[in-house]
XYZ file of C-alpha atoms in Angstrom:
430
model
C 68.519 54.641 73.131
C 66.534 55.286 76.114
C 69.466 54.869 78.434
C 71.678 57.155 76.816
C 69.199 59.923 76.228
C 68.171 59.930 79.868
C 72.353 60.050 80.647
C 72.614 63.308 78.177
C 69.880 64.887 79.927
C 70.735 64.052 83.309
C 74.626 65.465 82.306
C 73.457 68.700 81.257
C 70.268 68.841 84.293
C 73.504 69.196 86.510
C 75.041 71.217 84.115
C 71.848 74.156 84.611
C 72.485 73.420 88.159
C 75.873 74.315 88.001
C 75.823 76.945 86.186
C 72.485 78.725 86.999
C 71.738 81.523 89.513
C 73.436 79.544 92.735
C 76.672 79.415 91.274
C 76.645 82.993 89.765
C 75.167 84.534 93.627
C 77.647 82.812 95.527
C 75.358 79.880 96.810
C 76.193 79.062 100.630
C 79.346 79.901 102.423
C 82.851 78.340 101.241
C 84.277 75.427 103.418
C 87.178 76.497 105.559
C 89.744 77.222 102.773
C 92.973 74.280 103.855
C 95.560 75.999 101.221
C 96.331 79.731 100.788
C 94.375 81.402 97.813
C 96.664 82.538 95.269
C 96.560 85.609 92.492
C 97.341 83.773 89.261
C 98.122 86.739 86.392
C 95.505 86.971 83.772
C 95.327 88.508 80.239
C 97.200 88.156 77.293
C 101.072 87.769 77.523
C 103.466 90.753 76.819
C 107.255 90.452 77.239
C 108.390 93.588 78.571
C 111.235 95.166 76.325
C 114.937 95.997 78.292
C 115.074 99.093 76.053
C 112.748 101.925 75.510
C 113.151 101.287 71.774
C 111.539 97.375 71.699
C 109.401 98.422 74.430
C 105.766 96.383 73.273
C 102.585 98.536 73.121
C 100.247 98.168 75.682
C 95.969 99.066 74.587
C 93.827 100.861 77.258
C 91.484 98.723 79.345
C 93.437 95.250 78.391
C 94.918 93.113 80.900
C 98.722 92.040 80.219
C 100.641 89.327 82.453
C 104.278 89.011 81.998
C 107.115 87.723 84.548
C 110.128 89.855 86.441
C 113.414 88.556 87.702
C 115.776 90.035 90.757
C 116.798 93.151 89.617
C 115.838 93.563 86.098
C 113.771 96.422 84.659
C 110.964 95.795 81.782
C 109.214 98.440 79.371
C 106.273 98.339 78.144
C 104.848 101.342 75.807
C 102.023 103.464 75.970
C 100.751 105.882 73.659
C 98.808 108.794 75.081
C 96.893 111.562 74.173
C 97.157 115.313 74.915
C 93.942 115.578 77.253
C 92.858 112.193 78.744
C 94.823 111.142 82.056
C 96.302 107.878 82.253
C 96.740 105.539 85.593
C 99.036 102.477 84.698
C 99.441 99.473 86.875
C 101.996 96.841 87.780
C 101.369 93.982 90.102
C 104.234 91.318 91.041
C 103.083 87.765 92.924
C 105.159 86.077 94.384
C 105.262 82.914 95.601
C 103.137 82.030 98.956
C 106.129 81.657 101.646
C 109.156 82.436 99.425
C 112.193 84.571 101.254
C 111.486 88.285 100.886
C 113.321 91.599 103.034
C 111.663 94.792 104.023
C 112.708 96.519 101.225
C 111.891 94.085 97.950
C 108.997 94.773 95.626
C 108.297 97.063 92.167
C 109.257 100.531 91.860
C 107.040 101.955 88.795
C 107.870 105.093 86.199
C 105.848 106.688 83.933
C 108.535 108.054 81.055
C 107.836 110.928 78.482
C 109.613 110.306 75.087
C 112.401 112.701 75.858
C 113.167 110.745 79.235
C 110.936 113.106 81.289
C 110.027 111.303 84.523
C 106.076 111.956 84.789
C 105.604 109.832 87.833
C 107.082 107.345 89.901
C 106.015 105.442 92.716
C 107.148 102.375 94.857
C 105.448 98.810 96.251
C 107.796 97.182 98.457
C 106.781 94.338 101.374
C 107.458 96.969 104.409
C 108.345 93.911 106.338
C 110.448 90.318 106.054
C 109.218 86.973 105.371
C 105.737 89.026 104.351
C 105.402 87.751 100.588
C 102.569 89.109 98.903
C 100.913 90.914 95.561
C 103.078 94.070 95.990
C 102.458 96.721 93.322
C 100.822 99.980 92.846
C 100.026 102.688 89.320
C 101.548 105.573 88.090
C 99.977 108.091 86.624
C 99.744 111.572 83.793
C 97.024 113.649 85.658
C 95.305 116.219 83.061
C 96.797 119.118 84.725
C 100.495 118.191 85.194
C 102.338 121.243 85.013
C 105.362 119.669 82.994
C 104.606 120.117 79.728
C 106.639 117.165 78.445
C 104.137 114.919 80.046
C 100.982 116.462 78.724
C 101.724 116.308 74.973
C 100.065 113.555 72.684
C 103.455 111.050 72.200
C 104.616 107.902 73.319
C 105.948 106.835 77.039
C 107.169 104.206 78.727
C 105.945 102.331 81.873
C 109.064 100.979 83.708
C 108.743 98.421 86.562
C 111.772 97.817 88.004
C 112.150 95.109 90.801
C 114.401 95.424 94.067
C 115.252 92.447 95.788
C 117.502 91.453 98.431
C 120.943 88.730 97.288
C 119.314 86.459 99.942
C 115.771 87.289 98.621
C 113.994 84.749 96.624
C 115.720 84.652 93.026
C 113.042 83.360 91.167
C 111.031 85.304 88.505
C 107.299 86.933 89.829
C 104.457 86.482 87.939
C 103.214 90.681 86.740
C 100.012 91.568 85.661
C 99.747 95.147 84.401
C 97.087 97.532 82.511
C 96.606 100.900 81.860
C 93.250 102.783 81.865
C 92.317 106.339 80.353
C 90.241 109.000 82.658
C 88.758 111.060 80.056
C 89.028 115.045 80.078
C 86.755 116.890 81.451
C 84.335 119.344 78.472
C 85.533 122.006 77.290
C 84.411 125.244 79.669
C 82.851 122.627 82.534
C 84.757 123.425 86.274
C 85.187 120.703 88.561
C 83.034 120.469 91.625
C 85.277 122.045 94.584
C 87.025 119.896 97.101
C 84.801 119.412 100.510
C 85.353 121.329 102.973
C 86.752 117.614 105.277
C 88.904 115.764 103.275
C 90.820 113.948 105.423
C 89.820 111.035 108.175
C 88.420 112.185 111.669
C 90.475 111.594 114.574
C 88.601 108.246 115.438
C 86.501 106.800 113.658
C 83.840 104.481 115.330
C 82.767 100.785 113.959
C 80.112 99.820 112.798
C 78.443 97.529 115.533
C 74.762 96.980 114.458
C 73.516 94.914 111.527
C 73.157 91.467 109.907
C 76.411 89.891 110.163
C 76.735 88.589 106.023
C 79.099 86.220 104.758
C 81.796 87.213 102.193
C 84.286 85.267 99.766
C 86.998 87.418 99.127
C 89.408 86.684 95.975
C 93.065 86.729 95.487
C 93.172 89.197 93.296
C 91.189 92.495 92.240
C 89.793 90.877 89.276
C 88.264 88.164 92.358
C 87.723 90.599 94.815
C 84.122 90.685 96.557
C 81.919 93.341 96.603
C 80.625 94.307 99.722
C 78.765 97.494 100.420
C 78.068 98.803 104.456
C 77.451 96.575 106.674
C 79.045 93.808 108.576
C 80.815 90.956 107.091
C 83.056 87.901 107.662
C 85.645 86.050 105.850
C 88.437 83.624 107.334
C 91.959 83.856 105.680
C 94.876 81.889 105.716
C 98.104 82.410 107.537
C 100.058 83.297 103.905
C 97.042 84.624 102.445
C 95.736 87.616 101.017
C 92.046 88.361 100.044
C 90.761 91.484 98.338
C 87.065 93.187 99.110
C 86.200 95.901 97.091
C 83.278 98.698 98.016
C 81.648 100.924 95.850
C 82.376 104.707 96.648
C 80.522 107.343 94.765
C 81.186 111.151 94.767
C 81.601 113.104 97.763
C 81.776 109.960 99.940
C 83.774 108.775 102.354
C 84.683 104.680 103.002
C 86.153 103.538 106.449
C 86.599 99.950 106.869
C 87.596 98.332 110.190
C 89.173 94.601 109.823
C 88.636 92.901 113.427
C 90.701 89.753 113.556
C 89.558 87.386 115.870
C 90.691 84.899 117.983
C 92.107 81.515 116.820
C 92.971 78.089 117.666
C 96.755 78.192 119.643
C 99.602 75.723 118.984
C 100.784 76.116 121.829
C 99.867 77.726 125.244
C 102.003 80.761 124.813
C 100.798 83.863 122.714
C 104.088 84.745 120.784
C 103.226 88.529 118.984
C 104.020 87.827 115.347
C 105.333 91.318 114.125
C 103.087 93.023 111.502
C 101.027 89.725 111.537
C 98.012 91.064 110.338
C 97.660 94.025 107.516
C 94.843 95.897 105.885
C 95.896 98.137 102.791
C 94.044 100.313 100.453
C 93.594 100.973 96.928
C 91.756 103.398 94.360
C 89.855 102.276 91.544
C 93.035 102.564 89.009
C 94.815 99.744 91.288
C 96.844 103.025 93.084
C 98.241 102.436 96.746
C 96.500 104.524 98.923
C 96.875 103.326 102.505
C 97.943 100.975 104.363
C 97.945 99.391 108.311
C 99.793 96.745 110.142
C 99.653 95.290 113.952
C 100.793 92.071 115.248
C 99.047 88.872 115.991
C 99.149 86.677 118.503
C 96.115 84.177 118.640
C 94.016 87.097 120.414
C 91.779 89.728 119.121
C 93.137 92.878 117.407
C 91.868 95.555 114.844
C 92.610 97.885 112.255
C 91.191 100.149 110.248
C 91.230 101.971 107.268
C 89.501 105.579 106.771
C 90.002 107.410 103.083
C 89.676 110.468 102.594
C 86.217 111.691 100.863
C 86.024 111.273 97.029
C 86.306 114.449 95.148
C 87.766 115.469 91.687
C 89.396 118.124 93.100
C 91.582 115.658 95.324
C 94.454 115.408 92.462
C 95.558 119.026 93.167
C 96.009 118.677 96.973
C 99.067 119.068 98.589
C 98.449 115.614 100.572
C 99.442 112.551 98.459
C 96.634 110.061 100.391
C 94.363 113.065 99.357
C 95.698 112.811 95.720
C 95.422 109.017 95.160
C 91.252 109.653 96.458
C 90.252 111.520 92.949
C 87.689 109.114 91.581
C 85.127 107.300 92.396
C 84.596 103.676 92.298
C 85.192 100.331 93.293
C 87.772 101.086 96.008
C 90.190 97.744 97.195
C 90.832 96.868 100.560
C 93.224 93.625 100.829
C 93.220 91.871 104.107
C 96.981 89.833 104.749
C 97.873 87.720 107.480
C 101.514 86.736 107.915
C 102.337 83.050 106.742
C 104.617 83.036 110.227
C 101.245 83.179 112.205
C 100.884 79.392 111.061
C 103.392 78.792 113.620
C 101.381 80.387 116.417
C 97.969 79.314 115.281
C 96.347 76.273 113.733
C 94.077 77.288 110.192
C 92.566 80.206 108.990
C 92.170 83.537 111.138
C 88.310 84.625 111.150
C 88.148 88.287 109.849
C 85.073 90.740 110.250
C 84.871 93.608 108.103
C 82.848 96.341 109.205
C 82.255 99.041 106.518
C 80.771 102.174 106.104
C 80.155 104.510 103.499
C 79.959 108.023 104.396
C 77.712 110.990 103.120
C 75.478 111.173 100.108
C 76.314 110.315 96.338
C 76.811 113.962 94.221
C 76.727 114.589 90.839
C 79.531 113.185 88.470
C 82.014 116.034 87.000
C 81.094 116.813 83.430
C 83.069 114.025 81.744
C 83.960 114.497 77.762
C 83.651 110.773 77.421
C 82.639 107.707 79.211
C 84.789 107.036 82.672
C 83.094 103.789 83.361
C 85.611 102.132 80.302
C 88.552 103.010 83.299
C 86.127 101.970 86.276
C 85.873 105.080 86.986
C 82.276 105.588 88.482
C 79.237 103.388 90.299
C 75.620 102.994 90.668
C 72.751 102.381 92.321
C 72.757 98.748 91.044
C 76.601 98.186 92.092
C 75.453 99.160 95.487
C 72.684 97.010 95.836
C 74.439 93.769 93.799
C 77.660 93.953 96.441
C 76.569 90.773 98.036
C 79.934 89.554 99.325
C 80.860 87.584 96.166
C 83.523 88.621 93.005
C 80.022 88.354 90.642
C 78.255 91.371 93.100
C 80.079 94.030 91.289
C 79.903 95.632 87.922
C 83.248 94.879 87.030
C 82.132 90.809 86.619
C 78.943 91.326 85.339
C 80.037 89.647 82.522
C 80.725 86.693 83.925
C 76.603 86.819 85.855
C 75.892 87.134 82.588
C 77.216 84.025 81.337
C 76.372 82.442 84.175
C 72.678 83.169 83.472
C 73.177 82.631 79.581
C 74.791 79.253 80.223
C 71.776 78.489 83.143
C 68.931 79.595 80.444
C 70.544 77.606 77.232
C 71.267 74.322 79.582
C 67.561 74.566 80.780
C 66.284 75.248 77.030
C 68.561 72.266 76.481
C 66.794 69.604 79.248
C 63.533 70.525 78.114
C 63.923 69.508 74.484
C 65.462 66.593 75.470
C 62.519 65.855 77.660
C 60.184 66.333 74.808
C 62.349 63.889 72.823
C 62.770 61.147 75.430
C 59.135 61.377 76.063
C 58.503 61.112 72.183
C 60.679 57.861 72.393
C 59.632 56.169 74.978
C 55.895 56.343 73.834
C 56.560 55.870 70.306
C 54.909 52.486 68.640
C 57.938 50.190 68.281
C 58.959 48.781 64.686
C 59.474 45.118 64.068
């Protein structure tokens, strides 16, 4: 009896220790990752409908995962309201290395019930060979001036994939959702646009600083939070890892992505052609931005410089102006080109250098809660971005379970203690 309550609490000791603070903080750095880190599509399963008619309702806030073949076109319904605007997202992930052309990917439409086109917008790779989560959101902006998109009804989200006859034929894994940006109350006026919208001419990096490790994910669920300040990450040739940075109102983000130098094959440095990529998006999972260079073994940059976060954003004439309307946990994605593996030998060090511009101002007078959409941060996102996916608000659920399951397996081990200890000194019977 002794034996096999010391094994129980030894099993759940490592237990706590698994699943205490450590594990929800991050702990130490990663070991050099040896296979690419992939998006796998979460949330429940819907089957997207071929007709507008069987098209299966989607809920606000809920995470769906379906699959898309070469050329076919699924549906998915959404029932809105005559006030709140709605951002809705389709991702596709395709398999690490699979054959893709410049122009494959998801083109996304936002459908009134009379066939009204409300929005449309494109993901495609941009390049060949370059497989990667390719996606974007559409969106019904309070405000849109057709009036067949503003009405309470039903619409359609259509994601429609392009891909080349030589292209890989297999079906992608999607992940959608939809969130709701409530209205603003009744009477309230938006804070104006700032005067500087756009990105200066150059920006400068951020040089000075603890240099602070980061883990980025696969996906924007996984993505780490990181705040200013200078960080590193290595990624895979194949590979792409998301970062995400909390952006209030009336700020500005501009991220740098310095790749570094790595380990040659061979003794000649062969430029792989948009071998390296860092791409932005908003809070609703909306393309904002995106740049490429090519990669040879040596040093090269990018950078990345949004436009400053205002309400008033989704009535410019500029579209990277429009897609910069809320504030939030804003996604950059850092991609290096699985044909790099032919010029180098593992992962490609990566330092992020990231700044947040200007001072937080005042919310605009929501009618309801934007934080259900992500819309929206805090002091305490700011201060919690510590490089891992459990430093932002959108997985403090899971450092709260982390915590919960740390506290319950230490209550756990310490009544077992009692117990063993009441054994092992209790009289023995004949």
């Amino acid at each position: 009896m002794k034996r096999t309550t010391f094994g129980v609490a030894a099993a759940l000791l490592l237990l706590a220790a698994a699943t205490g603070p450590a594990a929800a903080d991050g702990g130490s750095p990663a070991p050099a990752p040896t296979a690419p880190a992939t998006w796998q599509p979460r949330g429940s399963v819907l089957d997207g409908a071929a007709t507008t008619a069987d098209a299966p309702a989607m809920k606000a806030g809920v995470t769906y995962r379906d699959s898309i073949k070469p050329g076919e076109t699924r549906m998915y319904g959404i029932a809105l309201d005559a006030k709140s605007s709605a951002y809705a997202s389709a991702f596709a992930v395709p398999r690490s290395g699979s054959k893709v052309t410049y122009d494959d990917g998801l083109e996304l439409k936002l459908v009134s019930a009379d066939g009204s086109e409300c929005d449309s917008r494109e993901g495609h790779f941009d390049d060949d060979g370059d497989a990667r989560p390719v996606g974007t959101a559409v969106e019904r902006a309070t405000g849109d001036e057709d009036d067949d998109c503003r009405r309470a009804d039903q619409y359609t989200l259509q994601v429609h994939r392009t891909s080349d006859p030589g292209s890989d034929q297999a079906a992608w894994p999607l992940e959608l959702r939809y969130v709701l940006e409530p209205p603003l109350k009744p009477g309230s006026v938006p804070p104006p646009a700032p005067a500087t919208t756009g990105a200066t001419a150059s920006p400068t990096p951020l040089t000075t600083g603890t240099v602070r490790q980061a883990s980025g994910g696969p996906s924007f669920e996984t993505a780490a939070a990181i705040r200013t300040g200078v960080w590193k990450d290595r990624v895979l040739p194949g590979e792409t890892r998301f970062y995400k940075v909390p952006v209030d109102w009336g700020q500005q983000p501009t991220v740098f992505a310095d790749f570094s130098s790595a380990p040659l094959i061979g003794s000649s440095l062969d430029f792989v052609n948009t071998g390296v990529r860092l791409t932005a998006f908003s809070p609703v999972r909306q393309y904002v931005d995106g740049a490429d260079g090519s990669y040879s073994g040596a040093p090269t940059s990018l950078v990345e410089q949004l436009p400053t976060v205002a309400y008033a954003n989704r009535s410019s004439d500029d579209d990277m102006v429009q897609r910069v309307a809320v504030a939030g946990w804003y996604y950059f994605a850092v991609t290096v080109h699985p044909d790099v593996a032919k010029q180098v030998s593992g992962p490609v060090p990566v330092t992020l250098r990231v700044q947040v511009h200007g001072a937080a101002q005042a919310a605009p007078a929501y009618s309801g809660n934007p934080g259900a959409a992500g819309i929206g941060v805090d002091a305490h996102d700011v201060a919690a971005a510590d490089g891992t996916a459990t430093g932002g608000s959108s997985s403090s659920a899971l450092r709260l379970v982390a915590y919960g399951a740390f506290a319950v397996g230490t209550l756990l081990l310490l009544v077992l203690a009692v117990w063993f200890g009441a054994a092992r000194w209790r009289p023995a019977r004949g």
